Amino acid sequence: MGFSLTVNGDRLSCAADPAIPLVDILREELHLTGAKPVCREGFCGACMVLVDGEPMPSCLLPAALADGRDIRTVEGLAPHGQLNRIQAALEAADAVQCGMCFPGMVVTLTHLLATRPDATRDDILMVLTGNVCRCTGYERIVEAALLALTTT
Ligand code: FES
Ligand code: FES
Protein backbone atom coordinates (compact mmCIF):
# COMPACT_ATOMS: atom_id res chain seq x y z
CA MET A 1 0.00 0.00 0.00
CA GLY A 2 1.57 3.25 -1.08
CA PHE A 3 0.91 6.86 -0.21
CA SER A 4 1.95 10.23 -1.56
CA LEU A 5 3.78 13.17 -0.05
CA THR A 6 4.10 16.74 -1.19
CA VAL A 7 7.55 17.87 -0.12
CA ASN A 8 8.95 21.28 -1.00
CA GLY A 9 6.36 21.56 -3.74
CA ASP A 10 7.04 18.18 -5.33
CA ARG A 11 4.41 15.42 -5.29
CA LEU A 12 6.12 12.11 -4.58
CA SER A 13 4.92 8.52 -4.42
CA CYS A 14 6.17 6.45 -1.53
CA ALA A 15 6.06 2.67 -1.09
CA ALA A 16 7.51 2.56 2.43
CA ASP A 17 5.69 1.38 5.56
CA PRO A 18 3.17 4.18 6.18
CA ALA A 19 3.80 3.99 9.93
CA ILE A 20 7.44 5.02 9.54
CA PRO A 21 8.06 8.49 10.99
CA LEU A 22 8.20 11.24 8.39
CA VAL A 23 11.76 12.16 9.40
CA ASP A 24 12.97 8.73 8.28
CA ILE A 25 11.16 8.91 4.95
CA LEU A 26 12.61 12.36 4.33
CA ARG A 27 16.13 11.25 5.11
CA GLU A 28 16.26 7.70 3.80
CA GLU A 29 13.82 7.69 0.88
CA LEU A 30 13.99 11.29 -0.29
CA HIS A 31 17.60 12.04 0.74
CA LEU A 32 16.57 15.26 2.47
CA THR A 33 18.88 15.02 5.46
CA GLY A 34 18.33 18.45 6.99
CA ALA A 35 15.84 17.21 9.58
CA LYS A 36 17.77 15.33 12.26
CA PRO A 37 16.33 12.45 14.33
CA VAL A 38 18.00 13.27 17.65
CA CYS A 39 15.58 12.51 20.50
CA ARG A 40 12.72 10.91 18.54
CA GLU A 41 10.37 12.03 21.30
CA GLY A 42 9.22 15.43 20.09
CA PHE A 43 11.45 17.16 22.59
CA CYS A 44 14.52 18.54 20.83
CA GLY A 45 13.15 20.11 17.64
CA ALA A 46 16.08 18.94 15.49
CA CYS A 47 13.66 17.18 13.12
CA MET A 48 11.31 20.17 12.72
CA VAL A 49 9.55 20.66 9.39
CA LEU A 50 6.61 22.82 8.32
CA VAL A 51 3.36 20.90 7.89
CA ASP A 52 0.70 23.05 6.22
CA GLY A 53 2.80 26.01 7.30
CA GLU A 54 3.14 25.07 10.98
CA PRO A 55 6.34 23.79 12.63
CA MET A 56 6.02 20.15 13.63
CA PRO A 57 8.52 17.51 14.81
CA SER A 58 8.72 15.06 11.92
CA CYS A 59 9.76 12.25 14.29
CA LEU A 60 6.24 12.18 15.73
CA LEU A 61 4.32 12.12 12.46
CA PRO A 62 3.70 8.76 10.78
CA ALA A 63 4.55 9.43 7.16
CA ALA A 64 1.17 8.38 5.78
CA LEU A 65 -0.55 11.03 7.93
CA ALA A 66 1.43 13.62 5.98
CA ASP A 67 -0.35 12.52 2.78
CA GLY A 68 -2.26 15.47 1.35
CA ARG A 69 -0.45 18.02 3.48
CA ASP A 70 2.16 20.54 2.39
CA ILE A 71 5.56 19.52 3.83
CA ARG A 72 8.42 22.01 3.80
CA THR A 73 11.84 20.94 4.96
CA VAL A 74 14.79 23.18 5.65
CA GLU A 75 16.02 22.36 2.14
CA GLY A 76 12.90 24.03 0.76
CA LEU A 77 13.40 27.23 2.74
CA ALA A 78 16.48 28.44 0.85
CA PRO A 79 15.21 29.49 -2.57
CA HIS A 80 17.58 28.88 -5.48
CA GLY A 81 20.41 27.90 -3.17
CA GLN A 82 20.44 31.32 -1.49
CA LEU A 83 20.35 31.69 2.27
CA ASN A 84 17.00 32.92 3.49
CA ARG A 85 16.75 35.87 5.88
CA ILE A 86 17.15 33.89 9.10
CA GLN A 87 19.93 31.72 7.68
CA ALA A 88 21.85 34.83 6.61
CA ALA A 89 21.32 36.40 10.05
CA LEU A 90 22.49 33.24 11.84
CA GLU A 91 25.63 33.28 9.74
CA ALA A 92 26.18 37.01 10.29
CA ALA A 93 25.78 36.58 14.06
CA ASP A 94 28.25 33.68 14.01
CA ALA A 95 25.56 31.70 15.82
CA VAL A 96 26.30 28.18 14.56
CA GLN A 97 28.50 25.76 16.45
CA CYS A 98 28.11 22.00 15.81
CA GLY A 99 25.06 22.69 13.64
CA MET A 100 23.02 19.68 14.74
CA CYS A 101 20.13 21.80 15.99
CA PHE A 102 20.22 24.35 13.19
CA PRO A 103 17.95 22.87 10.54
CA GLY A 104 15.20 22.78 13.17
CA MET A 105 16.09 26.27 14.38
CA VAL A 106 15.86 27.60 10.83
CA VAL A 107 12.43 26.01 10.33
CA THR A 108 11.08 27.42 13.61
CA LEU A 109 12.55 30.89 13.11
CA THR A 110 11.54 31.09 9.44
CA HIS A 111 7.97 30.45 10.58
CA LEU A 112 8.28 33.11 13.30
CA LEU A 113 9.56 35.71 10.84
CA ALA A 114 6.75 34.92 8.41
CA THR A 115 3.96 35.03 10.99
CA ARG A 116 5.19 37.42 13.69
CA PRO A 117 7.11 40.32 12.16
CA ASP A 118 6.52 42.19 15.44
CA ALA A 119 8.03 39.40 17.58
CA THR A 120 9.95 40.49 20.66
CA ARG A 121 12.97 38.96 22.34
CA ASP A 122 10.60 37.17 24.74
CA ASP A 123 8.59 35.80 21.80
CA ILE A 124 11.78 34.45 20.25
CA LEU A 125 12.79 32.81 23.51
CA MET A 126 9.32 31.30 23.81
CA VAL A 127 9.31 29.70 20.35
CA LEU A 128 12.82 28.39 20.89
CA THR A 129 11.67 26.36 23.88
CA GLY A 130 10.84 23.72 21.25
CA ASN A 131 14.38 23.71 19.83
CA VAL A 132 17.18 22.45 22.04
CA CYS A 133 20.72 23.68 21.39
CA ARG A 134 23.39 22.07 23.51
CA CYS A 135 26.25 24.26 22.26
CA THR A 136 25.51 27.94 21.92
CA GLY A 137 23.72 29.20 25.01
CA TYR A 138 21.13 30.71 22.59
CA GLU A 139 22.32 34.32 22.89
CA ARG A 140 23.63 34.59 19.33
CA ILE A 141 20.63 32.73 17.97
CA VAL A 142 18.33 35.28 19.60
CA GLU A 143 20.53 38.12 18.29
CA ALA A 144 20.27 36.63 14.81
CA ALA A 145 16.49 36.38 15.01
CA LEU A 146 16.25 40.02 16.15
CA LEU A 147 18.57 41.00 13.31
CA ALA A 148 16.47 39.11 10.79
CA LEU A 149 13.29 40.75 12.09
CA THR A 150 14.76 44.20 11.37
CA THR A 151 16.14 43.21 7.95
CA THR A 152 13.75 43.56 5.02
S1 FES B 1 14.06 14.13 16.97
FE1 FES B 1 12.10 14.94 16.72
S2 FES B 1 11.87 16.35 18.33
FE2 FES B 1 13.80 15.44 18.66
S1 FES C 1 24.95 24.32 17.58
FE1 FES C 1 25.31 22.38 18.46
S2 FES C 1 23.37 21.77 19.27
FE2 FES C 1 23.06 23.77 18.58
mmCIF file of C-alpha atoms and ligand atoms in Angstrom:
data_model
loop_
_atom_site.group_PDB
_atom_site.id
_atom_site.type_symbol
_atom_site.label_atom_id
_atom_site.label_comp_id
_atom_site.label_asym_id
_atom_site.label_seq_id
_atom_site.Cartn_x
_atom_site.Cartn_y
_atom_site.Cartn_z
ATOM 1 C CA MET A 1 0.000 0.000 0.000
ATOM 2 C CA GLY A 2 1.569 3.251 -1.081
ATOM 3 C CA PHE A 3 0.911 6.859 -0.210
ATOM 4 C CA SER A 4 1.952 10.228 -1.559
ATOM 5 C CA LEU A 5 3.777 13.165 -0.046
ATOM 6 C CA THR A 6 4.098 16.744 -1.194
ATOM 7 C CA VAL A 7 7.547 17.868 -0.116
ATOM 8 C CA ASN A 8 8.947 21.283 -0.999
ATOM 9 C CA GLY A 9 6.364 21.565 -3.745
ATOM 10 C CA ASP A 10 7.040 18.178 -5.330
ATOM 11 C CA ARG A 11 4.405 15.421 -5.293
ATOM 12 C CA LEU A 12 6.123 12.109 -4.581
ATOM 13 C CA SER A 13 4.922 8.519 -4.419
ATOM 14 C CA CYS A 14 6.171 6.453 -1.528
ATOM 15 C CA ALA A 15 6.063 2.674 -1.092
ATOM 16 C CA ALA A 16 7.513 2.559 2.426
ATOM 17 C CA ASP A 17 5.688 1.377 5.560
ATOM 18 C CA PRO A 18 3.174 4.181 6.179
ATOM 19 C CA ALA A 19 3.798 3.995 9.926
ATOM 20 C CA ILE A 20 7.442 5.020 9.541
ATOM 21 C CA PRO A 21 8.056 8.492 10.986
ATOM 22 C CA LEU A 22 8.202 11.237 8.388
ATOM 23 C CA VAL A 23 11.763 12.156 9.397
ATOM 24 C CA ASP A 24 12.974 8.732 8.276
ATOM 25 C CA ILE A 25 11.160 8.913 4.948
ATOM 26 C CA LEU A 26 12.608 12.363 4.327
ATOM 27 C CA ARG A 27 16.131 11.248 5.108
ATOM 28 C CA GLU A 28 16.261 7.699 3.799
ATOM 29 C CA GLU A 29 13.823 7.695 0.882
ATOM 30 C CA LEU A 30 13.995 11.292 -0.287
ATOM 31 C CA HIS A 31 17.600 12.043 0.745
ATOM 32 C CA LEU A 32 16.572 15.265 2.467
ATOM 33 C CA THR A 33 18.884 15.021 5.462
ATOM 34 C CA GLY A 34 18.331 18.450 6.986
ATOM 35 C CA ALA A 35 15.837 17.207 9.582
ATOM 36 C CA LYS A 36 17.774 15.327 12.265
ATOM 37 C CA PRO A 37 16.328 12.452 14.334
ATOM 38 C CA VAL A 38 18.001 13.274 17.646
ATOM 39 C CA CYS A 39 15.583 12.514 20.504
ATOM 40 C CA ARG A 40 12.720 10.906 18.536
ATOM 41 C CA GLU A 41 10.372 12.028 21.301
ATOM 42 C CA GLY A 42 9.224 15.433 20.085
ATOM 43 C CA PHE A 43 11.445 17.164 22.594
ATOM 44 C CA CYS A 44 14.521 18.536 20.834
ATOM 45 C CA GLY A 45 13.153 20.106 17.638
ATOM 46 C CA ALA A 46 16.081 18.943 15.488
ATOM 47 C CA CYS A 47 13.661 17.182 13.122
ATOM 48 C CA MET A 48 11.315 20.171 12.722
ATOM 49 C CA VAL A 49 9.548 20.663 9.389
ATOM 50 C CA LEU A 50 6.615 22.824 8.324
ATOM 51 C CA VAL A 51 3.361 20.901 7.891
ATOM 52 C CA ASP A 52 0.705 23.046 6.220
ATOM 53 C CA GLY A 53 2.798 26.011 7.303
ATOM 54 C CA GLU A 54 3.139 25.071 10.977
ATOM 55 C CA PRO A 55 6.336 23.793 12.628
ATOM 56 C CA MET A 56 6.016 20.152 13.633
ATOM 57 C CA PRO A 57 8.520 17.515 14.813
ATOM 58 C CA SER A 58 8.716 15.064 11.921
ATOM 59 C CA CYS A 59 9.763 12.253 14.285
ATOM 60 C CA LEU A 60 6.241 12.182 15.726
ATOM 61 C CA LEU A 61 4.320 12.119 12.456
ATOM 62 C CA PRO A 62 3.701 8.765 10.780
ATOM 63 C CA ALA A 63 4.548 9.434 7.155
ATOM 64 C CA ALA A 64 1.166 8.382 5.778
ATOM 65 C CA LEU A 65 -0.549 11.025 7.930
ATOM 66 C CA ALA A 66 1.425 13.615 5.975
ATOM 67 C CA ASP A 67 -0.345 12.519 2.779
ATOM 68 C CA GLY A 68 -2.262 15.471 1.348
ATOM 69 C CA ARG A 69 -0.450 18.021 3.480
ATOM 70 C CA ASP A 70 2.165 20.539 2.394
ATOM 71 C CA ILE A 71 5.559 19.519 3.826
ATOM 72 C CA ARG A 72 8.423 22.014 3.798
ATOM 73 C CA THR A 73 11.836 20.938 4.959
ATOM 74 C CA VAL A 74 14.790 23.180 5.651
ATOM 75 C CA GLU A 75 16.022 22.359 2.142
ATOM 76 C CA GLY A 76 12.904 24.027 0.764
ATOM 77 C CA LEU A 77 13.404 27.229 2.736
ATOM 78 C CA ALA A 78 16.477 28.438 0.846
ATOM 79 C CA PRO A 79 15.206 29.494 -2.567
ATOM 80 C CA HIS A 80 17.584 28.884 -5.480
ATOM 81 C CA GLY A 81 20.414 27.896 -3.175
ATOM 82 C CA GLN A 82 20.443 31.318 -1.495
ATOM 83 C CA LEU A 83 20.354 31.694 2.273
ATOM 84 C CA ASN A 84 16.997 32.920 3.489
ATOM 85 C CA ARG A 85 16.746 35.869 5.879
ATOM 86 C CA ILE A 86 17.153 33.887 9.097
ATOM 87 C CA GLN A 87 19.935 31.722 7.677
ATOM 88 C CA ALA A 88 21.847 34.831 6.611
ATOM 89 C CA ALA A 89 21.321 36.397 10.049
ATOM 90 C CA LEU A 90 22.494 33.243 11.843
ATOM 91 C CA GLU A 91 25.627 33.276 9.738
ATOM 92 C CA ALA A 92 26.177 37.014 10.295
ATOM 93 C CA ALA A 93 25.776 36.578 14.056
ATOM 94 C CA ASP A 94 28.250 33.676 14.006
ATOM 95 C CA ALA A 95 25.560 31.697 15.823
ATOM 96 C CA VAL A 96 26.299 28.179 14.562
ATOM 97 C CA GLN A 97 28.503 25.757 16.447
ATOM 98 C CA CYS A 98 28.112 22.005 15.805
ATOM 99 C CA GLY A 99 25.056 22.690 13.644
ATOM 100 C CA MET A 100 23.023 19.675 14.744
ATOM 101 C CA CYS A 101 20.130 21.805 15.990
ATOM 102 C CA PHE A 102 20.222 24.352 13.190
ATOM 103 C CA PRO A 103 17.945 22.870 10.544
ATOM 104 C CA GLY A 104 15.198 22.783 13.170
ATOM 105 C CA MET A 105 16.087 26.268 14.384
ATOM 106 C CA VAL A 106 15.861 27.597 10.833
ATOM 107 C CA VAL A 107 12.429 26.015 10.333
ATOM 108 C CA THR A 108 11.080 27.424 13.612
ATOM 109 C CA LEU A 109 12.545 30.893 13.109
ATOM 110 C CA THR A 110 11.541 31.091 9.437
ATOM 111 C CA HIS A 111 7.974 30.453 10.576
ATOM 112 C CA LEU A 112 8.284 33.107 13.303
ATOM 113 C CA LEU A 113 9.558 35.713 10.841
ATOM 114 C CA ALA A 114 6.752 34.920 8.410
ATOM 115 C CA THR A 115 3.963 35.034 10.991
ATOM 116 C CA ARG A 116 5.194 37.425 13.691
ATOM 117 C CA PRO A 117 7.109 40.320 12.161
ATOM 118 C CA ASP A 118 6.523 42.191 15.437
ATOM 119 C CA ALA A 119 8.026 39.398 17.578
ATOM 120 C CA THR A 120 9.950 40.490 20.655
ATOM 121 C CA ARG A 121 12.966 38.964 22.337
ATOM 122 C CA ASP A 122 10.601 37.175 24.737
ATOM 123 C CA ASP A 123 8.587 35.804 21.802
ATOM 124 C CA ILE A 124 11.780 34.455 20.248
ATOM 125 C CA LEU A 125 12.792 32.809 23.509
ATOM 126 C CA MET A 126 9.316 31.303 23.810
ATOM 127 C CA VAL A 127 9.309 29.695 20.346
ATOM 128 C CA LEU A 128 12.822 28.389 20.887
ATOM 129 C CA THR A 129 11.670 26.361 23.883
ATOM 130 C CA GLY A 130 10.844 23.722 21.252
ATOM 131 C CA ASN A 131 14.375 23.711 19.830
ATOM 132 C CA VAL A 132 17.176 22.452 22.039
ATOM 133 C CA CYS A 133 20.722 23.679 21.393
ATOM 134 C CA ARG A 134 23.393 22.073 23.514
ATOM 135 C CA CYS A 135 26.250 24.261 22.260
ATOM 136 C CA THR A 136 25.514 27.937 21.921
ATOM 137 C CA GLY A 137 23.716 29.195 25.007
ATOM 138 C CA TYR A 138 21.129 30.706 22.586
ATOM 139 C CA GLU A 139 22.318 34.322 22.894
ATOM 140 C CA ARG A 140 23.634 34.595 19.325
ATOM 141 C CA ILE A 141 20.631 32.734 17.969
ATOM 142 C CA VAL A 142 18.332 35.284 19.599
ATOM 143 C CA GLU A 143 20.530 38.121 18.291
ATOM 144 C CA ALA A 144 20.275 36.626 14.809
ATOM 145 C CA ALA A 145 16.493 36.381 15.011
ATOM 146 C CA LEU A 146 16.250 40.020 16.145
ATOM 147 C CA LEU A 147 18.571 41.004 13.307
ATOM 148 C CA ALA A 148 16.466 39.106 10.790
ATOM 149 C CA LEU A 149 13.287 40.754 12.088
ATOM 150 C CA THR A 150 14.757 44.202 11.373
ATOM 151 C CA THR A 151 16.137 43.205 7.953
ATOM 152 C CA THR A 152 13.748 43.560 5.021
HETATM 153 S S1 FES B 1 14.060 14.134 16.972
HETATM 154 FE FE1 FES B 1 12.102 14.937 16.716
HETATM 155 S S2 FES B 1 11.867 16.353 18.332
HETATM 156 FE FE2 FES B 1 13.800 15.444 18.662
HETATM 157 S S1 FES B 2 24.948 24.324 17.576
HETATM 158 FE FE1 FES B 2 25.314 22.377 18.457
HETATM 159 S S2 FES B 2 23.373 21.768 19.269
HETATM 160 FE FE2 FES B 2 23.064 23.768 18.576
#
